[in-house]
Amino acid sequence: MGSVFCVVDDKHVPLYRILWISDLPHFCGNDDCMCEGRYEIRLEMDESVWANREERDEVLAALETWAGGPENEDHWQ
């Protein structure tokens, strides 16, 4: 079994705190936005961390491993 933590933007995030992960990069159009092009990983308590594409994919893989993998890969297709 893998670790219960994943690393996102130099932060060790417990997998059990993750509520959802964006499929598309953030775009709001604000000139001062520091998250443009990054993927939101929403946590409990109204918190988020922001990942690049590679980090997002690693978190998704870690969650699948932690949860025991998909029972039926066609289920969500």
Coordinates of N, CA, C and O in Angstrom, one line a residue:
M1 N 0.8 -1.2 0.0 CA 0.0 0.0 0.0 C 0.9 1.2 0.0 O 1.9 1.3 0.7
G2 N 0.5 2.3 -0.8 CA 1.3 3.5 -0.9 C 1.0 4.4 0.3 O 0.3 4.1 1.3
S3 N 1.7 5.5 0.3 CA 1.6 6.5 1.3 C 0.2 7.2 1.4 O -0.5 7.2 0.4
V4 N -0.2 7.6 2.5 CA -1.5 8.3 2.7 C -1.3 9.8 2.3 O -2.3 10.6 2.3
F5 N -0.1 10.2 1.9 CA 0.2 11.6 1.6 C 0.6 11.7 0.1 O 1.1 10.7 -0.5
C6 N 0.3 12.8 -0.5 CA 0.8 13.1 -1.9 C 1.4 14.5 -1.8 O 1.1 15.3 -0.9
V7 N 2.3 14.8 -2.7 CA 3.0 16.1 -2.6 C 2.4 17.0 -3.7 O 2.4 16.6 -4.9
V8 N 1.9 18.2 -3.4 CA 1.4 19.1 -4.3 C 2.0 20.5 -4.0 O 1.8 21.0 -2.8
D9 N 2.7 21.1 -4.9 CA 3.3 22.4 -4.7 C 4.1 22.4 -3.4 O 3.9 23.3 -2.6
D10 N 4.9 21.5 -3.2 CA 5.8 21.4 -2.0 C 5.0 21.2 -0.7 O 5.5 21.5 0.4
K11 N 3.8 20.7 -0.8 CA 3.0 20.5 0.4 C 2.6 19.0 0.5 O 2.2 18.4 -0.5
H12 N 2.7 18.4 1.7 CA 2.3 17.0 1.8 C 0.8 17.0 2.2 O 0.5 17.4 3.3
V13 N 0.0 16.6 1.3 CA -1.4 16.6 1.5 C -2.0 15.2 1.8 O -1.7 14.3 1.0
P14 N -2.7 15.1 2.9 CA -3.3 13.8 3.2 C -4.4 13.5 2.1 O -5.3 14.3 1.8
L15 N -4.3 12.3 1.5 CA -5.3 11.9 0.5 C -6.7 12.0 1.0 O -7.7 12.3 0.2
Y16 N -7.0 11.6 2.2 CA -8.3 11.6 2.8 C -8.9 13.0 2.9 O -10.1 13.1 3.1
R17 N -8.2 14.1 2.7 CA -8.7 15.4 2.8 C -9.2 15.9 1.4 O -9.9 16.9 1.3
I18 N -8.9 15.2 0.4 CA -9.2 15.6 -1.0 C -10.7 15.4 -1.3 O -11.2 14.2 -1.1
L19 N -11.4 16.4 -1.7 CA -12.8 16.3 -2.1 C -13.0 16.1 -3.6 O -13.8 15.3 -4.0
W20 N -12.3 16.9 -4.3 CA -12.4 16.8 -5.8 C -11.2 17.4 -6.4 O -10.4 18.2 -5.8
I21 N -10.9 17.1 -7.7 CA -9.8 17.5 -8.5 C -10.3 18.0 -9.8 O -11.1 17.3 -10.5
S22 N -9.9 19.3 -10.2 CA -10.4 19.8 -11.5 C -9.8 19.1 -12.7 O -8.7 18.6 -12.7
D23 N -10.6 18.9 -13.7 CA -10.2 18.3 -14.9 C -9.6 19.3 -15.9 O -8.8 18.9 -16.7
L24 N -10.0 20.5 -15.8 CA -9.4 21.6 -16.6 C -8.6 22.6 -15.8 O -8.9 22.8 -14.7
P25 N -7.6 23.2 -16.4 CA -6.9 24.2 -15.7 C -7.7 25.5 -15.4 O -8.7 25.8 -16.2
H26 N -7.4 26.1 -14.4 CA -8.1 27.3 -13.9 C -7.9 28.5 -14.9 O -6.8 28.7 -15.4
F27 N -9.0 29.2 -15.2 CA -9.0 30.4 -16.0 C -10.1 31.3 -15.5 O -11.2 31.0 -15.6
C28 N -9.7 32.5 -15.0 CA -10.7 33.4 -14.6 C -10.5 34.8 -15.3 O -11.4 35.6 -15.3
G29 N -9.3 35.0 -15.9 CA -9.1 36.2 -16.7 C -8.6 37.4 -15.9 O -8.3 38.4 -16.4
N30 N -8.5 37.3 -14.6 CA -8.0 38.4 -13.7 C -6.5 38.6 -13.9 O -5.8 37.6 -13.9
D31 N -6.1 39.8 -14.1 CA -4.7 40.1 -14.3 C -3.8 39.7 -13.2 O -2.6 39.3 -13.4
D32 N -4.3 39.7 -12.0 CA -3.5 39.4 -10.8 C -3.7 38.0 -10.3 O -3.2 37.6 -9.2
C33 N -4.3 37.1 -11.1 CA -4.6 35.7 -10.6 C -3.3 34.9 -10.7 O -2.5 34.9 -11.6
M34 N -3.0 34.3 -9.6 CA -1.7 33.5 -9.4 C -2.0 32.0 -9.8 O -1.0 31.2 -9.7
C35 N -3.2 31.6 -10.1 CA -3.5 30.2 -10.3 C -3.8 29.9 -11.8 O -4.2 28.8 -12.1
E36 N -3.7 30.9 -12.7 CA -4.0 30.6 -14.1 C -3.2 29.4 -14.6 O -2.0 29.3 -14.4
G37 N -3.9 28.5 -15.3 CA -3.3 27.4 -15.9 C -3.0 26.2 -14.9 O -2.4 25.2 -15.3
R38 N -3.3 26.4 -13.7 CA -3.1 25.3 -12.7 C -4.4 24.6 -12.4 O -5.5 25.1 -12.7
Y39 N -4.3 23.4 -11.8 CA -5.4 22.6 -11.5 C -5.8 22.7 -10.0 O -4.9 22.5 -9.2
E40 N -7.0 22.9 -9.7 CA -7.4 23.0 -8.3 C -7.7 21.7 -7.7 O -8.3 20.8 -8.3
I41 N -7.1 21.5 -6.6 CA -7.4 20.3 -5.8 C -8.1 20.8 -4.5 O -7.5 21.4 -3.7
R42 N -9.4 20.5 -4.5 CA -10.2 21.0 -3.4 C -10.1 20.1 -2.2 O -10.3 18.9 -2.3
L43 N -9.9 20.7 -1.0 CA -9.7 20.0 0.2 C -10.9 20.4 1.2 O -11.7 21.3 0.9
E44 N -11.0 19.6 2.3 CA -12.0 20.0 3.3 C -11.8 21.4 3.8 O -10.7 22.0 3.6
M45 N -12.7 21.9 4.5 CA -12.6 23.1 5.2 C -12.4 24.3 4.3 O -11.8 25.3 4.6
D46 N -13.0 24.2 3.1 CA -13.0 25.3 2.1 C -11.5 25.7 1.7 O -11.3 26.9 1.5
E47 N -10.6 24.7 1.6 CA -9.3 25.0 1.2 C -9.0 24.3 -0.1 O -9.7 23.4 -0.5
S48 N -8.0 24.9 -0.8 CA -7.5 24.3 -2.1 C -6.0 24.4 -2.2 O -5.4 25.3 -1.5
V49 N -5.4 23.5 -2.9 CA -4.1 23.6 -3.3 C -4.1 23.5 -4.8 O -5.0 23.0 -5.5
W50 N -3.1 24.1 -5.4 CA -3.0 24.3 -6.9 C -1.8 23.5 -7.4 O -0.7 23.6 -7.0
A51 N -2.1 22.6 -8.4 CA -1.1 21.7 -9.0 C -0.9 22.0 -10.5 O -1.8 22.5 -11.2
N52 N 0.3 21.6 -10.9 CA 0.6 21.6 -12.4 C 0.0 20.3 -12.9 O -0.5 19.4 -12.1
R53 N 0.0 20.1 -14.2 CA -0.6 18.9 -14.8 C 0.0 17.6 -14.2 O -0.7 16.6 -13.9
E54 N 1.3 17.5 -14.1 CA 2.0 16.3 -13.6 C 1.6 16.0 -12.2 O 1.3 14.9 -11.8
E55 N 1.6 17.0 -11.3 CA 1.1 16.8 -9.9 C -0.3 16.3 -9.9 O -0.6 15.4 -9.1
R56 N -1.2 17.0 -10.7 CA -2.6 16.5 -10.7 C -2.7 15.1 -11.1 O -3.4 14.3 -10.4
D57 N -2.0 14.6 -12.1 CA -2.0 13.3 -12.6 C -1.5 12.3 -11.5 O -2.0 11.2 -11.3
E58 N -0.4 12.7 -10.8 CA 0.1 11.9 -9.7 C -0.9 11.8 -8.6 O -1.0 10.7 -8.0
V59 N -1.6 12.8 -8.2 CA -2.6 12.8 -7.2 C -3.7 11.9 -7.6 O -4.2 11.0 -6.7
L60 N -4.2 11.9 -8.8 CA -5.2 11.0 -9.2 C -4.8 9.6 -9.1 O -5.6 8.7 -8.7
A61 N -3.6 9.3 -9.6 CA -3.0 7.9 -9.5 C -2.9 7.5 -8.0 O -3.2 6.3 -7.7
A62 N -2.5 8.4 -7.2 CA -2.3 8.1 -5.7 C -3.7 7.7 -5.1 O -3.8 6.8 -4.3
L63 N -4.7 8.5 -5.5 CA -6.0 8.3 -4.9 C -6.6 6.9 -5.4 O -7.2 6.2 -4.6
E64 N -6.4 6.6 -6.7 CA -6.8 5.3 -7.2 C -6.1 4.1 -6.4 O -6.7 3.2 -6.1
T65 N -4.8 4.3 -6.2 CA -4.1 3.2 -5.5 C -4.5 3.1 -4.1 O -4.8 2.0 -3.6
W66 N -4.7 4.3 -3.4 CA -5.1 4.3 -2.0 C -6.5 3.7 -1.9 O -6.8 3.0 -0.9
A67 N -7.4 3.9 -2.8 CA -8.7 3.4 -2.8 C -8.8 2.0 -3.3 O -9.9 1.4 -3.3
G68 N -7.7 1.4 -3.7 CA -7.8 0.0 -4.2 C -7.9 -0.2 -5.6 O -8.1 -1.2 -6.1
G69 N -7.9 0.9 -6.4 CA -8.0 0.9 -7.8 C -9.5 0.8 -8.3 O -10.3 0.4 -7.5
P70 N -9.7 1.1 -9.5 CA -11.1 1.0 -10.0 C -11.5 -0.5 -10.1 O -10.8 -1.4 -10.5
E71 N -12.8 -0.8 -9.7 CA -13.3 -2.2 -9.8 C -13.6 -2.5 -11.2 O -13.3 -3.6 -11.6
N72 N -14.1 -1.6 -11.9 CA -14.5 -1.8 -13.3 C -14.1 -0.6 -14.1 O -14.8 0.5 -13.9
E73 N -13.1 -0.6 -14.9 CA -12.6 0.6 -15.6 C -13.6 1.2 -16.5 O -13.6 2.4 -16.7
D74 N -14.6 0.4 -17.0 CA -15.6 1.0 -17.9 C -16.8 1.7 -17.1 O -17.6 2.3 -17.7
H75 N -16.8 1.5 -15.8 CA -17.9 2.0 -15.0 C -18.0 3.5 -15.1 O -19.1 4.0 -15.2
W76 N -16.9 4.3 -15.1 CA -17.0 5.7 -15.2 C -16.9 6.3 -16.6 O -17.0 7.5 -16.8
Q77 N -16.7 5.5 -17.6 CA -16.6 5.9 -18.9 C -17.9 6.4 -19.5 O -18.9 5.9 -19.3

